[in-house]
Amino acid sequence: MHSTSHDTLVVRLSRMLFQLNQGERLDPQALAEEFGVNLRTIQRDLNERLSYLPLQKSEGRYALDPA
């Protein structure tokens, strides 16, 4: 992974964290289109890179667990 890929990853994860902290529900397909990546990349972000967060999945969208 070169610096451009790393920068893109940082921007993507930062944006996702910001949206979650604002109380938004993340739609993986919409994120994939927004960032120009494969849906599997977004799923990896949510399931592996952000696995430390208490995420809830409902109707195909992810949000922070309010509990």
JSON list of C-alpha atoms in Angstrom, two decimals:
[
{"chain": "A", "resi": 1, "resn": "MET", "atom": "CA", "xyz": [0.00, 0.00, 0.00]},
{"chain": "A", "resi": 2, "resn": "HIS", "atom": "CA", "xyz": [1.55, 3.29, -1.01]},
{"chain": "A", "resi": 3, "resn": "SER", "atom": "CA", "xyz": [0.88, 6.67, 0.60]},
{"chain": "A", "resi": 4, "resn": "THR", "atom": "CA", "xyz": [-2.01, 7.57, -1.72]},
{"chain": "A", "resi": 5, "resn": "SER", "atom": "CA", "xyz": [-3.88, 4.38, -0.78]},
{"chain": "A", "resi": 6, "resn": "HIS", "atom": "CA", "xyz": [-3.11, 4.99, 2.87]},
{"chain": "A", "resi": 7, "resn": "ASP", "atom": "CA", "xyz": [-4.33, 8.59, 2.64]},
{"chain": "A", "resi": 8, "resn": "THR", "atom": "CA", "xyz": [-7.53, 7.41, 0.97]},
{"chain": "A", "resi": 9, "resn": "LEU", "atom": "CA", "xyz": [-8.09, 4.86, 3.74]},
{"chain": "A", "resi": 10, "resn": "VAL", "atom": "CA", "xyz": [-7.58, 7.48, 6.43]},
{"chain": "A", "resi": 11, "resn": "VAL", "atom": "CA", "xyz": [-10.01, 9.89, 4.77]},
{"chain": "A", "resi": 12, "resn": "ARG", "atom": "CA", "xyz": [-12.62, 7.15, 4.30]},
{"chain": "A", "resi": 13, "resn": "LEU", "atom": "CA", "xyz": [-12.42, 5.92, 7.90]},
{"chain": "A", "resi": 14, "resn": "SER", "atom": "CA", "xyz": [-12.40, 9.47, 9.27]},
{"chain": "A", "resi": 15, "resn": "ARG", "atom": "CA", "xyz": [-15.50, 10.34, 7.29]},
{"chain": "A", "resi": 16, "resn": "MET", "atom": "CA", "xyz": [-17.26, 7.17, 8.45]},
{"chain": "A", "resi": 17, "resn": "LEU", "atom": "CA", "xyz": [-16.37, 7.87, 12.09]},
{"chain": "A", "resi": 18, "resn": "PHE", "atom": "CA", "xyz": [-17.58, 11.46, 11.75]},
{"chain": "A", "resi": 19, "resn": "GLN", "atom": "CA", "xyz": [-20.91, 10.33, 10.31]},
{"chain": "A", "resi": 20, "resn": "LEU", "atom": "CA", "xyz": [-21.38, 7.74, 13.06]},
{"chain": "A", "resi": 21, "resn": "ASN", "atom": "CA", "xyz": [-20.58, 10.31, 15.74]},
{"chain": "A", "resi": 22, "resn": "GLN", "atom": "CA", "xyz": [-23.19, 12.63, 14.22]},
{"chain": "A", "resi": 23, "resn": "GLY", "atom": "CA", "xyz": [-25.79, 9.90, 14.73]},
{"chain": "A", "resi": 24, "resn": "GLU", "atom": "CA", "xyz": [-26.04, 8.99, 11.06]},
{"chain": "A", "resi": 25, "resn": "ARG", "atom": "CA", "xyz": [-26.71, 5.49, 9.78]},
{"chain": "A", "resi": 26, "resn": "LEU", "atom": "CA", "xyz": [-24.15, 4.27, 7.26]},
{"chain": "A", "resi": 27, "resn": "ASP", "atom": "CA", "xyz": [-25.29, 2.65, 4.04]},
{"chain": "A", "resi": 28, "resn": "PRO", "atom": "CA", "xyz": [-22.38, 0.47, 2.82]},
{"chain": "A", "resi": 29, "resn": "GLN", "atom": "CA", "xyz": [-23.42, 0.61, -0.85]},
{"chain": "A", "resi": 30, "resn": "ALA", "atom": "CA", "xyz": [-23.70, 4.40, -0.80]},
{"chain": "A", "resi": 31, "resn": "LEU", "atom": "CA", "xyz": [-20.29, 4.67, 0.88]},
{"chain": "A", "resi": 32, "resn": "ALA", "atom": "CA", "xyz": [-18.74, 2.38, -1.73]},
{"chain": "A", "resi": 33, "resn": "GLU", "atom": "CA", "xyz": [-20.09, 4.60, -4.50]},
{"chain": "A", "resi": 34, "resn": "GLU", "atom": "CA", "xyz": [-19.05, 7.80, -2.71]},
{"chain": "A", "resi": 35, "resn": "PHE", "atom": "CA", "xyz": [-15.47, 6.65, -2.21]},
{"chain": "A", "resi": 36, "resn": "GLY", "atom": "CA", "xyz": [-15.15, 4.74, -5.47]},
{"chain": "A", "resi": 37, "resn": "VAL", "atom": "CA", "xyz": [-14.32, 1.44, -3.80]},
{"chain": "A", "resi": 38, "resn": "ASN", "atom": "CA", "xyz": [-15.78, -2.04, -3.84]},
{"chain": "A", "resi": 39, "resn": "LEU", "atom": "CA", "xyz": [-18.62, -2.85, -1.44]},
{"chain": "A", "resi": 40, "resn": "ARG", "atom": "CA", "xyz": [-16.36, -5.50, 0.14]},
{"chain": "A", "resi": 41, "resn": "THR", "atom": "CA", "xyz": [-13.88, -2.76, 1.05]},
{"chain": "A", "resi": 42, "resn": "ILE", "atom": "CA", "xyz": [-16.55, -0.90, 3.03]},
{"chain": "A", "resi": 43, "resn": "GLN", "atom": "CA", "xyz": [-17.67, -4.14, 4.66]},
{"chain": "A", "resi": 44, "resn": "ARG", "atom": "CA", "xyz": [-14.05, -4.80, 5.69]},
{"chain": "A", "resi": 45, "resn": "ASP", "atom": "CA", "xyz": [-13.85, -1.29, 7.12]},
{"chain": "A", "resi": 46, "resn": "LEU", "atom": "CA", "xyz": [-16.97, -1.85, 9.21]},
{"chain": "A", "resi": 47, "resn": "ASN", "atom": "CA", "xyz": [-16.30, -5.44, 10.27]},
{"chain": "A", "resi": 48, "resn": "GLU", "atom": "CA", "xyz": [-12.54, -5.32, 10.83]},
{"chain": "A", "resi": 49, "resn": "ARG", "atom": "CA", "xyz": [-11.12, -1.81, 10.96]},
{"chain": "A", "resi": 50, "resn": "LEU", "atom": "CA", "xyz": [-13.97, -0.39, 13.03]},
{"chain": "A", "resi": 51, "resn": "SER", "atom": "CA", "xyz": [-14.68, -3.61, 14.95]},
{"chain": "A", "resi": 52, "resn": "TYR", "atom": "CA", "xyz": [-13.91, -1.90, 18.28]},
{"chain": "A", "resi": 53, "resn": "LEU", "atom": "CA", "xyz": [-17.06, 0.24, 17.92]},
{"chain": "A", "resi": 54, "resn": "PRO", "atom": "CA", "xyz": [-20.45, -0.90, 19.25]},
{"chain": "A", "resi": 55, "resn": "LEU", "atom": "CA", "xyz": [-22.11, -0.97, 15.83]},
{"chain": "A", "resi": 56, "resn": "GLN", "atom": "CA", "xyz": [-25.68, -2.07, 15.24]},
{"chain": "A", "resi": 57, "resn": "LYS", "atom": "CA", "xyz": [-26.82, -3.30, 11.86]},
{"chain": "A", "resi": 58, "resn": "SER", "atom": "CA", "xyz": [-30.44, -2.68, 10.97]},
{"chain": "A", "resi": 59, "resn": "GLU", "atom": "CA", "xyz": [-32.04, -2.81, 7.53]},
{"chain": "A", "resi": 60, "resn": "GLY", "atom": "CA", "xyz": [-28.59, -3.05, 5.94]},
{"chain": "A", "resi": 61, "resn": "ARG", "atom": "CA", "xyz": [-27.30, 0.12, 7.60]},
{"chain": "A", "resi": 62, "resn": "TYR", "atom": "CA", "xyz": [-24.86, 0.58, 10.42]},
{"chain": "A", "resi": 63, "resn": "ALA", "atom": "CA", "xyz": [-25.16, 2.93, 13.40]},
{"chain": "A", "resi": 64, "resn": "LEU", "atom": "CA", "xyz": [-23.58, 3.30, 16.80]},
{"chain": "A", "resi": 65, "resn": "ASP", "atom": "CA", "xyz": [-25.35, 1.36, 19.51]},
{"chain": "A", "resi": 66, "resn": "PRO", "atom": "CA", "xyz": [-26.92, 4.04, 21.75]},
{"chain": "A", "resi": 67, "resn": "ALA", "atom": "CA", "xyz": [-26.58, 1.86, 24.87]}
]
